[in-house]
PDB file of C-alpha atoms in Angstrom:
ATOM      1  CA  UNK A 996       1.593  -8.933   7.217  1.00  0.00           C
ATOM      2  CA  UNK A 997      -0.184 -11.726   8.625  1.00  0.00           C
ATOM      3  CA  UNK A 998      -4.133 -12.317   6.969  1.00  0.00           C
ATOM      4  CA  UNK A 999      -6.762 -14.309   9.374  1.00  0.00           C
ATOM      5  CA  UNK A1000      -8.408 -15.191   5.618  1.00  0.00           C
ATOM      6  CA  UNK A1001      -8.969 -14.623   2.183  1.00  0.00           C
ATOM      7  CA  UNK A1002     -11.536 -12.059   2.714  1.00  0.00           C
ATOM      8  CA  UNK A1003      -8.757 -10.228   5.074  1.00  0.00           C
ATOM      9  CA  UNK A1004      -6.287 -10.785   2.329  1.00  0.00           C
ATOM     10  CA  UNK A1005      -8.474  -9.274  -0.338  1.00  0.00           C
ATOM     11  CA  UNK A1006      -9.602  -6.041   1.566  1.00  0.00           C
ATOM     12  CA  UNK A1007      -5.540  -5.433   2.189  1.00  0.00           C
ATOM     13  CA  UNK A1008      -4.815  -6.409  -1.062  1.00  0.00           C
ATOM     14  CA  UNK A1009      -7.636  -4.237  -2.524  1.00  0.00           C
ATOM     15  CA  UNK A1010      -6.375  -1.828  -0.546  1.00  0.00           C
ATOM     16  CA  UNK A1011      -3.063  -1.257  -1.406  1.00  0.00           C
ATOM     17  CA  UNK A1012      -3.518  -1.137  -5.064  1.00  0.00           C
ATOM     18  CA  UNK A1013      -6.046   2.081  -3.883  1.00  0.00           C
ATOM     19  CA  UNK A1014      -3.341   3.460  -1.885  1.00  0.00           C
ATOM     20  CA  UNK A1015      -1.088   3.107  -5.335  1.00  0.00           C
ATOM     21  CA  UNK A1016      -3.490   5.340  -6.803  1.00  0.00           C
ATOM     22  CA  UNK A1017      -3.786   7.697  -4.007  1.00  0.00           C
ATOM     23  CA  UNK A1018       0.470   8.003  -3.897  1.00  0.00           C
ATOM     24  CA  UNK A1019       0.404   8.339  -7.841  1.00  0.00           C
ATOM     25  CA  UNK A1020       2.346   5.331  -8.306  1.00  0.00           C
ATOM     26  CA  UNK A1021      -0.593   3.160  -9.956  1.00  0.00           C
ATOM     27  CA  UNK A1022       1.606   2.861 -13.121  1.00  0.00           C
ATOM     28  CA  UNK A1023       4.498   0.677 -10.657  1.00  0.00           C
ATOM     29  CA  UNK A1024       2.170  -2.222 -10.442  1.00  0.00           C
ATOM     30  CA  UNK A1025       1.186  -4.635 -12.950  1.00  0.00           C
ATOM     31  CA  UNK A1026      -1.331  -6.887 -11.581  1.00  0.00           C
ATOM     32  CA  UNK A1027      -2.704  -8.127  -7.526  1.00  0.00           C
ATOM     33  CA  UNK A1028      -3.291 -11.663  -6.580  1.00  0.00           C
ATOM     34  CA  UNK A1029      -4.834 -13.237  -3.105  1.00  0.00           C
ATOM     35  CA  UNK A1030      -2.790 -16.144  -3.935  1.00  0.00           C
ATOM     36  CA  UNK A1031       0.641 -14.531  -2.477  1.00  0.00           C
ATOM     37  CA  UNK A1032       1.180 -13.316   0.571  1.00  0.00           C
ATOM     38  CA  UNK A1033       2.080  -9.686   1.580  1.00  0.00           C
ATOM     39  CA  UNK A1034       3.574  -7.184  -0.249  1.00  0.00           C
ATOM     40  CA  UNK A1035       3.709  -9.851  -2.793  1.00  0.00           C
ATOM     41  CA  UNK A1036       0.112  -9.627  -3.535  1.00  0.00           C
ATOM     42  CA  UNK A1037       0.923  -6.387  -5.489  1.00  0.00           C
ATOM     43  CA  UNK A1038       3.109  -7.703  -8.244  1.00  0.00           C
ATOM     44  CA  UNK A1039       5.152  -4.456  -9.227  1.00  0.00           C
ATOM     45  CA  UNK A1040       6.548  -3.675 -12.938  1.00  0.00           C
ATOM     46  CA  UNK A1041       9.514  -4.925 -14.141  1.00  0.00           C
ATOM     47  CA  UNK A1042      11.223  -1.369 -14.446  1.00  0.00           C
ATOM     48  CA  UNK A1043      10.167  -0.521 -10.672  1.00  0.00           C
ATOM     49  CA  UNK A1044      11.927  -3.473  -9.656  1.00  0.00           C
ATOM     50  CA  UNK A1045      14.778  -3.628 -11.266  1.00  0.00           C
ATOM     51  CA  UNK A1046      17.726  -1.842 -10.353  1.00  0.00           C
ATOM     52  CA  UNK A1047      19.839   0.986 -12.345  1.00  0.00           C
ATOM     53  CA  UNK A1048      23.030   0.873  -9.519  1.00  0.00           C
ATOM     54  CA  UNK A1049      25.404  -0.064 -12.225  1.00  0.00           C
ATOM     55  CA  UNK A1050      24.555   2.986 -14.214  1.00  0.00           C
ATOM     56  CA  UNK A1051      23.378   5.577 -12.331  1.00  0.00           C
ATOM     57  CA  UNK A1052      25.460   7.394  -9.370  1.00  0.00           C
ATOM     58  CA  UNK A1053      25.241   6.199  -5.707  1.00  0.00           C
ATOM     59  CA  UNK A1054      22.938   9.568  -5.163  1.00  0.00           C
ATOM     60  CA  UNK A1055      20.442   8.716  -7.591  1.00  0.00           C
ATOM     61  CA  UNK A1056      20.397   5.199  -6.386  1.00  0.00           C
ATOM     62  CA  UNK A1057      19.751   5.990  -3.012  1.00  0.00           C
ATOM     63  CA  UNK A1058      16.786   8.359  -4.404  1.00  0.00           C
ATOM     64  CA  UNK A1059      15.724   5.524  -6.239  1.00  0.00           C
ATOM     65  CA  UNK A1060      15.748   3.377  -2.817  1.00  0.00           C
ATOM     66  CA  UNK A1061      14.169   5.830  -0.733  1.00  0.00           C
ATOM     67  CA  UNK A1062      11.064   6.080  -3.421  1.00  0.00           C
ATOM     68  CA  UNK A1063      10.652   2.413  -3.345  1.00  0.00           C
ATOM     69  CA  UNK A1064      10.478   2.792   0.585  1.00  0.00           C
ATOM     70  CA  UNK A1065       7.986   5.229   0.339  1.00  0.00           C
ATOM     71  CA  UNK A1066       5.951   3.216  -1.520  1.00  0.00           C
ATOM     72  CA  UNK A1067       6.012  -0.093   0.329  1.00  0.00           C
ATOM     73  CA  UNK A1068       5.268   2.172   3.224  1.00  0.00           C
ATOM     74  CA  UNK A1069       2.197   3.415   1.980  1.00  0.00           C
ATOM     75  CA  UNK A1070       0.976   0.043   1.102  1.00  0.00           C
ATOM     76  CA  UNK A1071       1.789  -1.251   4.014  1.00  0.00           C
ATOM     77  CA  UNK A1072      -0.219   1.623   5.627  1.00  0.00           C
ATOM     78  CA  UNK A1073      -3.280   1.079   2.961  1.00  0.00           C
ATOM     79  CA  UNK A1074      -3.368  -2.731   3.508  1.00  0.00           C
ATOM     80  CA  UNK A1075      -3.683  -2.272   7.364  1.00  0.00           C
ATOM     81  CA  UNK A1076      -5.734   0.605   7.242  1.00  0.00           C
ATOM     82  CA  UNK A1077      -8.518  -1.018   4.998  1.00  0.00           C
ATOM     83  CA  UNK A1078      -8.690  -4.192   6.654  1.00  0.00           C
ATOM     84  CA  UNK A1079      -8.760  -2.667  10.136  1.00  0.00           C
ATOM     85  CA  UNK A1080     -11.657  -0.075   8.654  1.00  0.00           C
ATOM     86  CA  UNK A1081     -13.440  -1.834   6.244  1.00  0.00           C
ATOM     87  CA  UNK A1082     -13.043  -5.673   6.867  1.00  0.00           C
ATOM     88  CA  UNK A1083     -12.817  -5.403  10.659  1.00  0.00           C
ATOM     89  CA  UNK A1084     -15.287  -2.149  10.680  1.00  0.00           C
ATOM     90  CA  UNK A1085     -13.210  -0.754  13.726  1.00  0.00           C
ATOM     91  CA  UNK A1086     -10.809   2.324  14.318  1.00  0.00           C
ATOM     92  CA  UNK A1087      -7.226   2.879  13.325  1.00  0.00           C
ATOM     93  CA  UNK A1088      -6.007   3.516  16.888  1.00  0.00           C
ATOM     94  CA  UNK A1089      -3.008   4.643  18.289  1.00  0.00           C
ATOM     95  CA  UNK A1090      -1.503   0.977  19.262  1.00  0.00           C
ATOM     96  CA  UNK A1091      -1.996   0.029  15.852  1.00  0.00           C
ATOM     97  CA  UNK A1092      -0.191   3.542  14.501  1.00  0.00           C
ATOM     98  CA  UNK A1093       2.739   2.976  16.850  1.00  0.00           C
ATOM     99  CA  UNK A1094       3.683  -0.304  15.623  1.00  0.00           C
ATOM    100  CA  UNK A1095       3.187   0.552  12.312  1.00  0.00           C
ATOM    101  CA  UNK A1096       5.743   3.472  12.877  1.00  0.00           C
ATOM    102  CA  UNK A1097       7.980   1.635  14.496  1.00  0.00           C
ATOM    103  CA  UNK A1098       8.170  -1.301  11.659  1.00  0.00           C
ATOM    104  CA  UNK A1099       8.680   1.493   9.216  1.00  0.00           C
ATOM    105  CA  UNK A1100      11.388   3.404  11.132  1.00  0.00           C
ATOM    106  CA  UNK A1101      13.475  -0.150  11.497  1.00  0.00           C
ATOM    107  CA  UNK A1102      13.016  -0.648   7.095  1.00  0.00           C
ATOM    108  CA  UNK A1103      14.080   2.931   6.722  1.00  0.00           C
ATOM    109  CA  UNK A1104      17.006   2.014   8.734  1.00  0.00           C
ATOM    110  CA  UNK A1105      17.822  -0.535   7.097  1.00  0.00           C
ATOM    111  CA  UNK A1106      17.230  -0.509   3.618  1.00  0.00           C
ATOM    112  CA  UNK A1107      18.222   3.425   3.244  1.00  0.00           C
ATOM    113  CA  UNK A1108      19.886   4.408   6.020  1.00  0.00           C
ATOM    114  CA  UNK A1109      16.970   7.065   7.031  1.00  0.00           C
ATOM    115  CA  UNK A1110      16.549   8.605  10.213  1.00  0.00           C
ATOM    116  CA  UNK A1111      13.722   8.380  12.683  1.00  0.00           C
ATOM    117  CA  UNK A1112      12.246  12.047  11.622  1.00  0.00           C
ATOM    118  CA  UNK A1113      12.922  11.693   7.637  1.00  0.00           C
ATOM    119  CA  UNK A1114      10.488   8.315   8.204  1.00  0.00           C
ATOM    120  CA  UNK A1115       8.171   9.257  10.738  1.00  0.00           C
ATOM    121  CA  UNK A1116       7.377  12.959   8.806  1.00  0.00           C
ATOM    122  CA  UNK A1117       6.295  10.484   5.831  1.00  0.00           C
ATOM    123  CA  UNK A1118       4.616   8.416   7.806  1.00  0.00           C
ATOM    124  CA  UNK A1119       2.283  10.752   9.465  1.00  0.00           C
ATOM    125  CA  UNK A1120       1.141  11.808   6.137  1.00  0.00           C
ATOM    126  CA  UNK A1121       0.597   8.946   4.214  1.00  0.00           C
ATOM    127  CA  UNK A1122      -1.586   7.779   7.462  1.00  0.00           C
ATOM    128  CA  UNK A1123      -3.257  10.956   7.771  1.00  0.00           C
ATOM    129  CA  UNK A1124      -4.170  10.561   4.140  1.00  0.00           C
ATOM    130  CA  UNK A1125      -4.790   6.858   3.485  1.00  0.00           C
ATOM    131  CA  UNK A1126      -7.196   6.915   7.084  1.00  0.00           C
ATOM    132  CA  UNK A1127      -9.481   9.712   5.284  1.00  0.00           C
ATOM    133  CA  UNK A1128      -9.146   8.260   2.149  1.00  0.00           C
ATOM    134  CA  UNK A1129     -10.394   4.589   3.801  1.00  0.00           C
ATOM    135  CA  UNK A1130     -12.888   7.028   5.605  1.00  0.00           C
ATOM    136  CA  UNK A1131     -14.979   8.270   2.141  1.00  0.00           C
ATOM    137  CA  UNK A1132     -17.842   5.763   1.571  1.00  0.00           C
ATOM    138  CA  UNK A1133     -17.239   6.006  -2.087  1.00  0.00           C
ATOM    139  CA  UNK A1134     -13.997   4.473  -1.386  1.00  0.00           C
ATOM    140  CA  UNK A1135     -14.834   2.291   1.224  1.00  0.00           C
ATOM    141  CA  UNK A1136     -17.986   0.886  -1.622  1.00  0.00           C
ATOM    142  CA  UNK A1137     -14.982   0.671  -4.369  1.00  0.00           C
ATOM    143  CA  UNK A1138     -12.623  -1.086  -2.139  1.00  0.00           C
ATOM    144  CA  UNK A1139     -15.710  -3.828  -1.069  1.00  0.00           C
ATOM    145  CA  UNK A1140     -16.435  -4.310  -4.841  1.00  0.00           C
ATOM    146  CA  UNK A1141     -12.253  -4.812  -5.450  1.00  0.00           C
ATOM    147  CA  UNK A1142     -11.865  -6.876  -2.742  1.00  0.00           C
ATOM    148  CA  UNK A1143     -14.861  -9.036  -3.826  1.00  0.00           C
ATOM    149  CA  UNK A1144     -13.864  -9.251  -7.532  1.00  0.00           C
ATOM    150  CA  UNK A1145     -10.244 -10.483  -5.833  1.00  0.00           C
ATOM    151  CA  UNK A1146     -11.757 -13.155  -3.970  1.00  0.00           C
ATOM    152  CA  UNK A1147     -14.096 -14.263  -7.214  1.00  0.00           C
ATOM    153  CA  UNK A1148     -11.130 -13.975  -9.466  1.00  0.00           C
ATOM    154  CA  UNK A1149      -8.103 -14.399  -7.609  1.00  0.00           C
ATOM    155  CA  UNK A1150      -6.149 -11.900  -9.921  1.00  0.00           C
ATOM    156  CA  UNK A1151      -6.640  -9.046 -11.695  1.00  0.00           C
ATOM    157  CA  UNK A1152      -4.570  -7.034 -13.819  1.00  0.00           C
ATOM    158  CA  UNK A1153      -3.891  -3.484 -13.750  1.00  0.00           C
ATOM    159  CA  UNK A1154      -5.869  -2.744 -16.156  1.00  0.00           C
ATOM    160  CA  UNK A1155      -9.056  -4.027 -14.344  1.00  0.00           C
ATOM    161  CA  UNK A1156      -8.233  -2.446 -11.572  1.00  0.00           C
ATOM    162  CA  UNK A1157      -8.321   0.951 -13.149  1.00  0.00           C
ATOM    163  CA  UNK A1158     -10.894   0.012 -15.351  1.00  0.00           C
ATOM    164  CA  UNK A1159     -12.908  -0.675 -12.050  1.00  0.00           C
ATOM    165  CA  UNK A1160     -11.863   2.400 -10.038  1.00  0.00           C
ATOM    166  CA  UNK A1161     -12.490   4.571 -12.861  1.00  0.00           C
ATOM    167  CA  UNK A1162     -15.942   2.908 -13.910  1.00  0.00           C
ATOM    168  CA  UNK A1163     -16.861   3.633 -10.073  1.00  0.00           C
ATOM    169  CA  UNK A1164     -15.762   7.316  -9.969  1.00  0.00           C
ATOM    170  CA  UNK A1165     -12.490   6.874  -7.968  1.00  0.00           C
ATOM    171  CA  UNK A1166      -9.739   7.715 -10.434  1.00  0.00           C
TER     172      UNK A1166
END
């Protein structure tokens, strides 16, 4: 993920920490910064990270693998889809879906050995979801606000975050 400016990076970063919330996995993160780059802005919890292959069967590992994919993916999704809707104030169109699928279907290659389908089924949803989700104006308003605390703070922890989504009716 490439950002034109801080402003872009805030609204992606802003908006993958909402798309954590929206795939139930806001407990995986422990803070966002501008100051990295990418998925990096999301720093993720220790226990997310690390990884249980030495004592847990190849199965569960691979579960474990896949889950992580599924998350990136949906950040990945959330960052794009924010800054394209709310930063850029266009339309998630179907050039932009494409290329997003096909990135995705090359890491789910890769990094857990998934097929085309088993990546593009979870695909489609998440950017089903995360374009209506960037769609309701009492997100878009609590994504602006995050963004804008990112930029004025540079960091926040997860606490704030939450503390901010809840205080404006989001979680």
């Amino acid at each position: 993920m490439k950002y034109r400016s801080d402003n872009d990076k805030s609204y992606g970063a802003a908006g993958m920490v909402i798309g954590l919330n929206v795939l139930n996995a806001e407990d995986t993160f422990c803070s966002v910064t501008i100051d990295a780059d990418g998925l990096d802005c999301v720093v993720m919890m220790p226990d997310f990270l690390m990884s249980d292959q030495l004592t847990c069967d190849a199965h569960d590992a691979w579960k474990k693998s896949v889950r992580h994919f599924h998350v990136a993916m949906g950040m990945v999704i959330a960052d794009r889809v924010s800054r394209k809707m709310l930063h850029d104030h266009g339309t998630v169109d179907r050039k932009m879906h494409n290329q997003m699928l096909s990135a995705m279907t090359k890491e789910g290659k890769t990094l857990c050995c998934l097929e085309h389908d088993e990546v593009e089924n979870v695909f489609e949803e998440y950017f089903q979801h995360m374009v209506k989700v960037f769609s309701n104006p009492t997100v878009r308003n609590a994504t602006s606000q995050l963004a804008s605390l990112l930029q004025e703070r540079r960091t926040l922890s997860n606490t704030e975050v939450e503390e901010l989504l809840t205080e404006l009716s989001i979680i």
